[in-house]
Amino acid sequence: MSTRYPFTAVVGMDDLRLALLLNAVSPAVGGVLVRGEKGTAKSTAVRALAELLPQVAVVAGCRFSCDPASPDPGCPDGPHGDGGADARPARMVELPVGASEDRLVGSLDIEKALADGVKAFEPGLLAAAHRGILYVDEVNLLSDHLIDHLLDAAAMGASHVEREGVSVRHAARFLLVGTMNPEEGELRPQLLDRFGLTVEVAASRVPEERVEVVRRRLAFEDDPAGFAGRWAGEEAALRERIVAARELLPKVALGDAVLLQIAATCAAFEVDGMRADIVMARTATALAAWAGREEVTSEDVRRAALLALPHRRRRNPFDAPGMDEDKLDETLERFKGDEPEDDPDPGPDGPGDGGPGGGGGVPPQGGEGPAPEPDGVPEQAPAQAPEHAPAPEHAPRGAAGERAAVKAGEPFRTKTLSVPGLGEGAAGRRSRARTQNGRTTGATRPQGTLTKLHLSATVRAAAPHQRARGRSGAGLVVRRDDLRQAVREGREGNLVLFVVDASGSMAARRRMGAVKGAVLSLLLDAYQRRDKVGLVTFRGRAAELALPPTSSVDAAAARLEELPTGGRTPLSAGLLKARDVLRVERLRDPSRRPLLVVVTDGRATGGGPDPVGLAARAARLHAADGTASVVVDCEAGPVRLGLAGDLARHLGGTAVTLDELRADAIAGLVREAQVNRSVRRAA
């Protein structure tokens, strides 16, 4: 068994370590979501937590980890008599992003079903994680069908399996811990709310701390066992403190005044539902027990709010997580009642932790007190210069007539744009596709490895040959040629590539604000449908890839917000740049089908001697590639030239105005796109 990095050797990250320890004290807090940039030891800290958890008493031989003191009466391995008890370490079960549904929830034991003719359930990861930790690295990349099962188990504390003639229910109460890099996309709001606490982590910018991180990591890699041994004392002390806090937890009093503060705080920050109030109450109680107190204080409520509320305040994926701490302090002070004085905060690892751990901090570098200011750096940073007012519409900036970025209009709900046909891409919510999950539409002979058995079709294929194969017992004689693969249809996520005209003809401020609002609305739709998105812009003399294809619509929204406008309209350059991007993405991920969304008024005034003809030829290249496309027509004014409509015809796609993007009329766009593609193929 490999040696894990010690929890107490983690440098800094006080909030992360505290959130994990509070869940170790009180699993009812509901788990932790760790958000942060890559390379910040998120996974290292989570994996190290498992070594600190107390041992778990389980019924001997029970695959579902039933507690001997109160076994689950509905346990599939029950009923449990006096079979004895075993003690084992708490498990940390890792759920891979690419795991199958069968691996997560369990499935029919096919071997026993076919060989012995009996129904037997093979437990999945949810059963293994019962009374332990379920850890999901890159949880924001988890497939929707797996998220649905996690939501059900987290809500009910049990997993229900109804499939392939098997009906099983078993307990599944676990500490859910997830790590994610926000640059790769956000979580669905339903799953986000299931995490009790959230923590933002970032690499330290203090050189001394970075040096200590490197020093400890290299020492661990050179001699893992020896390094862990040097921290064994700190690990044991922290483990004992967790046990003591667990024992104290039932004695902690949660007074009415504190409950009023919790309710007032949740109301002031307008969080949805009542889960936030409950999580805050449990977190504040765990904080008091961790500090060795039997009464919750206002400071406990404040720290609980900072851990439990930021991720519950987001109304859409473009809202930045976080809290207004001044508003929090005002709310707590307004509803503050009589309470004992707060004890000094002992920190996540307790008072007086010294030695090599120092509570995961950095050993003194010589001397005490704050570090001196570097030479030439004033103690107080100069005040920021006032922001400049937006440039007037007629005032160009720069040689190319570039205007300042315009704020996007309010996003709105759009109708679904989808890629025609039946794809085979990653699971999502946009276009029809053959998927590993969804409704079963038929069965076929497997091509290669069998991944999803169609049981009834397999039995039907094997049944006529039983006498010839000499069957004598209850089991079915099945050969490889009898196996049938289930064919299922669901929805896939697509690559939505936005090509946005940022030229001078689009630069009227009200108009560009409306255009950005429309693109922002489509980005929000892409987020909800689990698409990858990319952004190409064109203006002046060239086009640029403002954002390579990514799962982070937050990043796309940020690039869109910063987009300046001005100059000529090199429409052909934008289309050709988009074709290059799609060509590369087809090589990287051939199964993910693209949807090209061109946002323009259709005017081409740059890129060559015949800009309109060049744009038409570039559009026909996309049509020849079979790329599904939609043109968002941004032309305004009483006289319309219809150039965007011409562009859509060359692309083999459809055109829709900004007004139609909001209206029900857009519902017919997909059908029209399908008709157009059918006509092209017939021709």
XYZ file of C-alpha atoms in Angstrom, residues 202-541:
340
model
C -4.720 29.318 -4.694
C -0.978 28.908 -4.682
C 0.811 31.116 -2.185
C 2.545 34.210 -3.523
C 4.886 34.305 -0.521
C 8.324 33.041 -1.629
C 9.121 31.489 1.774
C 5.932 29.403 1.728
C 6.584 28.253 -1.831
C 10.103 27.213 -0.832
C 8.725 25.175 2.070
C 6.165 23.475 -0.201
C 8.904 22.388 -2.603
C 11.197 21.298 0.217
C 8.560 19.078 1.810
C 7.365 17.619 -1.462
C 10.871 16.639 -2.549
C 11.577 15.123 0.859
C 8.385 13.064 0.620
C 9.171 11.799 -2.871
C 12.721 10.811 -1.849
C 11.568 8.798 1.192
C 7.769 8.576 1.628
C 7.864 6.281 4.669
C 10.576 8.269 6.435
C 8.836 11.571 5.754
C 5.503 10.216 7.053
C 7.282 8.894 10.142
C 8.608 12.361 10.992
C 5.024 13.649 11.007
C 3.510 10.672 12.822
C 3.323 12.511 16.157
C 1.404 15.454 14.682
C -0.904 13.087 12.827
C -1.668 11.140 16.015
C -2.357 14.325 17.977
C -4.711 15.611 15.295
C -6.486 12.248 15.145
C -7.033 12.349 18.916
C -8.400 15.867 18.677
C -10.937 14.760 16.055
C -12.106 11.966 18.372
C -12.398 14.413 21.303
C -14.379 16.890 19.191
C -16.739 14.122 18.054
C -17.389 13.171 21.654
C -18.030 16.800 22.612
C -20.293 17.532 19.629
C -23.585 16.236 21.159
C -23.047 18.484 24.189
C -22.683 21.735 22.202
C -25.601 24.116 22.747
C -27.052 26.041 19.806
C -28.942 28.922 21.423
C -31.925 30.790 20.028
C -29.885 33.959 19.581
C -27.367 32.113 17.415
C -30.121 30.462 15.399
C -31.610 33.907 14.760
C -28.227 35.117 13.482
C -27.993 32.130 11.147
C -31.506 32.688 9.780
C -30.953 36.430 9.396
C -27.673 35.868 7.543
C -29.212 33.410 5.071
C -32.135 35.771 4.494
C -29.860 38.796 4.034
C -27.843 37.019 1.335
C -30.985 35.678 -0.371
C -29.894 32.050 -0.567
C -32.432 29.609 -1.969
C -34.186 27.063 0.231
C -33.405 26.084 3.816
C -30.387 23.842 3.306
C -28.004 26.762 3.894
C -29.518 27.439 7.340
C -29.139 23.794 8.347
C -25.574 23.529 7.049
C -24.581 26.745 8.819
C -26.042 25.463 12.108
C -24.156 22.174 11.816
C -20.939 23.910 10.805
C -21.104 26.406 13.676
C -21.724 23.544 16.114
C -18.730 21.637 14.714
C -16.578 24.770 15.023
C -17.465 25.074 18.707
C -16.678 21.394 19.332
C -13.392 21.734 17.428
C -12.445 24.667 19.668
C -13.373 22.639 22.786
C -16.416 24.749 23.678
C -19.955 23.704 24.568
C -21.644 26.835 23.240
C -21.746 28.368 19.786
C -20.646 32.010 19.417
C -21.122 34.746 16.826
C -17.615 34.129 15.532
C -18.568 30.510 14.855
C -21.569 31.731 12.879
C -19.394 34.135 10.913
C -16.871 31.465 9.950
C -19.665 29.049 9.114
C -21.219 31.619 6.781
C -17.926 32.172 4.942
C -17.671 28.432 4.308
C -21.310 27.542 3.662
C -22.810 30.464 1.704
C -20.541 31.669 -1.147
C -21.439 28.857 -3.566
C -25.146 29.185 -2.750
C -25.354 32.828 -3.779
C -24.718 32.324 -7.502
C -27.746 33.003 -9.666
C -26.066 32.030 -12.952
C -22.649 30.652 -13.947
C -21.323 34.140 -14.720
C -21.722 35.374 -11.150
C -18.463 35.393 -9.219
C -18.600 33.354 -6.009
C -17.898 35.208 -2.791
C -19.479 37.256 -0.044
C -19.626 40.844 1.122
C -17.966 40.503 4.543
C -19.001 44.009 5.603
C -22.638 43.091 5.003
C -22.105 39.845 6.903
C -20.658 41.697 9.907
C -23.510 44.221 9.884
C -26.102 41.438 9.855
C -24.451 39.548 12.705
C -24.094 42.707 14.790
C -27.714 43.682 14.201
C -29.020 40.324 15.426
C -26.416 39.773 18.112
C -27.848 38.673 21.465
C -26.313 37.940 24.837
C -23.584 35.342 24.502
C -20.279 34.432 26.110
C -17.111 36.080 24.853
C -15.522 34.349 21.908
C -12.446 32.309 22.716
C -9.304 33.088 20.755
C -9.399 31.162 17.496
C -7.104 28.154 17.820
C -6.876 27.631 14.066
C -7.457 24.417 12.167
C -4.783 22.411 13.951
C -5.240 23.600 17.506
C -3.229 25.815 19.837
C 0.429 25.290 20.447
C 1.061 22.944 17.510
C 4.782 23.122 17.021
C 7.425 20.826 15.795
C 7.745 20.077 12.136
C 4.021 20.451 11.551
C 3.270 23.777 13.046
C -0.302 23.055 11.982
C 0.814 22.838 8.381
C 2.379 26.295 8.509
C 5.893 27.386 7.657
C 8.668 27.132 10.249
C 10.091 30.500 11.346
C 12.686 31.794 8.987
C 14.628 33.576 11.689
C 13.421 36.422 13.876
C 9.889 37.292 14.884
C 7.294 39.816 13.846
C 6.210 40.933 10.404
C 8.627 40.795 7.545
C 10.194 44.168 6.668
C 9.007 45.982 3.620
C 11.300 45.575 0.612
C 13.418 48.603 -0.175
C 11.649 51.189 -2.196
C 8.145 49.835 -1.558
C 5.889 52.234 0.364
C 3.890 50.911 3.287
C 0.627 51.984 1.721
C -0.154 51.420 -1.921
C -1.227 54.542 -3.802
C -4.917 54.953 -4.414
C -6.185 53.712 -7.731
C -6.744 56.247 -10.401
C -10.400 56.923 -11.130
C -11.838 54.930 -13.967
C -12.217 56.791 -17.212
C -15.680 57.423 -18.467
C -16.649 55.412 -21.535
C -15.412 56.936 -24.740
C -18.087 58.721 -26.727
C -19.474 56.772 -29.643
C -17.938 59.081 -32.201
C -14.500 59.129 -30.551
C -12.247 56.395 -31.984
C -9.399 54.994 -29.897
C -6.163 53.920 -31.530
C -5.092 53.958 -35.132
C -7.715 51.425 -36.186
C -10.602 53.391 -34.705
C -11.012 50.940 -31.846
C -13.711 51.752 -29.314
C -13.809 50.720 -25.684
C -15.559 47.535 -24.686
C -19.323 47.806 -24.223
C -21.133 46.112 -21.356
C -23.332 43.197 -22.344
C -27.092 43.461 -22.056
C -29.098 41.276 -19.704
C -29.076 37.594 -20.713
C -32.357 35.910 -21.590
C -33.626 32.388 -22.168
C -33.097 31.079 -25.685
C -34.620 28.185 -27.537
C -32.533 25.112 -28.229
C -30.250 25.038 -31.247
C -29.095 21.517 -32.046
C -26.991 19.666 -34.569
C -29.097 17.562 -36.956
C -28.668 13.809 -37.150
C -27.553 11.271 -34.580
C -24.133 11.708 -33.008
C -21.906 9.665 -30.728
C -20.264 12.408 -28.666
C -19.835 13.015 -24.958
C -22.982 12.935 -22.859
C -24.752 16.279 -22.653
C -28.115 17.921 -23.239
C -28.134 19.385 -26.722
C -28.295 17.033 -29.723
C -29.550 13.478 -30.231
C -26.845 10.841 -29.911
C -26.078 7.191 -29.264
C -24.901 7.113 -25.668
C -24.074 4.679 -22.890
C -27.120 5.949 -21.023
C -30.593 6.934 -22.051
C -33.514 5.006 -23.403
C -32.793 1.591 -24.911
C -33.773 1.543 -28.585
C -32.508 -1.888 -29.612
C -29.719 -4.440 -29.497
C -26.812 -5.308 -31.743
C -23.807 -7.596 -31.876
C -20.920 -5.937 -30.005
C -18.149 -4.441 -32.067
C -15.131 -5.019 -29.847
C -15.536 -4.932 -26.059
C -19.049 -5.407 -24.675
C -19.901 -2.339 -22.581
C -23.670 -2.539 -21.987
C -25.296 -5.965 -22.074
C -28.834 -6.260 -23.427
C -29.870 -9.147 -21.184
C -33.157 -10.160 -22.772
C -31.690 -10.064 -26.294
C -28.761 -12.195 -25.117
C -31.091 -14.751 -23.553
C -33.211 -14.846 -26.701
C -30.104 -15.431 -28.834
C -28.884 -18.285 -26.591
C -32.244 -19.992 -25.910
C -32.659 -21.913 -29.216
C -29.285 -23.636 -28.767
C -29.641 -25.015 -25.217
C -30.461 -28.612 -26.213
C -27.674 -28.741 -28.785
C -25.234 -27.434 -26.169
C -26.217 -30.143 -23.720
C -27.718 -27.962 -21.005
C -28.638 -30.025 -17.937
C -28.895 -27.621 -14.956
C -30.547 -24.322 -14.134
C -27.834 -22.183 -15.652
C -28.058 -20.954 -19.239
C -25.293 -22.094 -21.597
C -24.133 -18.873 -23.222
C -21.382 -18.397 -25.762
C -19.730 -15.235 -26.930
C -21.726 -15.150 -30.161
C -24.928 -14.887 -28.090
C -23.945 -11.628 -26.377
C -25.850 -8.540 -27.467
C -24.930 -4.913 -26.928
C -27.703 -2.540 -25.840
C -28.237 0.393 -28.198
C -29.275 3.513 -26.309
C -30.205 7.006 -27.368
C -29.725 10.117 -25.292
C -28.291 13.595 -25.709
C -24.765 14.761 -26.379
C -22.829 17.932 -25.709
C -21.481 19.766 -28.746
C -18.702 22.190 -29.535
C -20.417 25.557 -29.949
C -17.999 27.891 -31.736
C -19.033 31.542 -31.698
C -17.748 33.771 -34.507
C -18.477 37.343 -33.405
C -18.253 40.423 -35.628
C -16.529 43.194 -33.631
C -16.053 45.607 -36.518
C -17.055 49.238 -36.773
C -20.391 48.402 -38.385
C -21.319 46.642 -35.137
C -19.936 49.332 -32.875
C -23.026 51.360 -32.049
C -23.068 51.080 -28.272
C -26.679 50.090 -27.769
C -26.466 47.653 -30.628
C -23.261 45.990 -29.453
C -24.647 45.729 -25.935
C -27.652 43.844 -27.307
C -25.371 41.614 -29.402
C -23.227 40.743 -26.399
C -26.359 40.065 -24.367
C -27.529 37.611 -27.031
C -24.173 35.812 -27.096
C -24.160 35.739 -23.306
C -27.602 34.123 -23.396
C -26.357 31.475 -25.815
C -23.352 30.877 -23.564
C -25.667 30.334 -20.624
C -27.609 27.844 -22.711
C -24.327 26.092 -23.612
C -23.429 25.866 -19.920
C -26.745 24.246 -19.098
C -26.377 21.776 -21.958
C -22.790 20.744 -21.046
C -21.190 22.000 -24.273
C -17.667 23.065 -24.988
C -17.462 26.628 -26.277
C -14.954 28.663 -28.267
C -14.827 32.285 -29.381
C -13.453 33.732 -32.624
C -13.658 37.485 -33.191
C -12.879 39.523 -36.299
C -12.338 43.236 -36.857
C -9.819 45.550 -38.523
C -7.665 43.426 -40.797
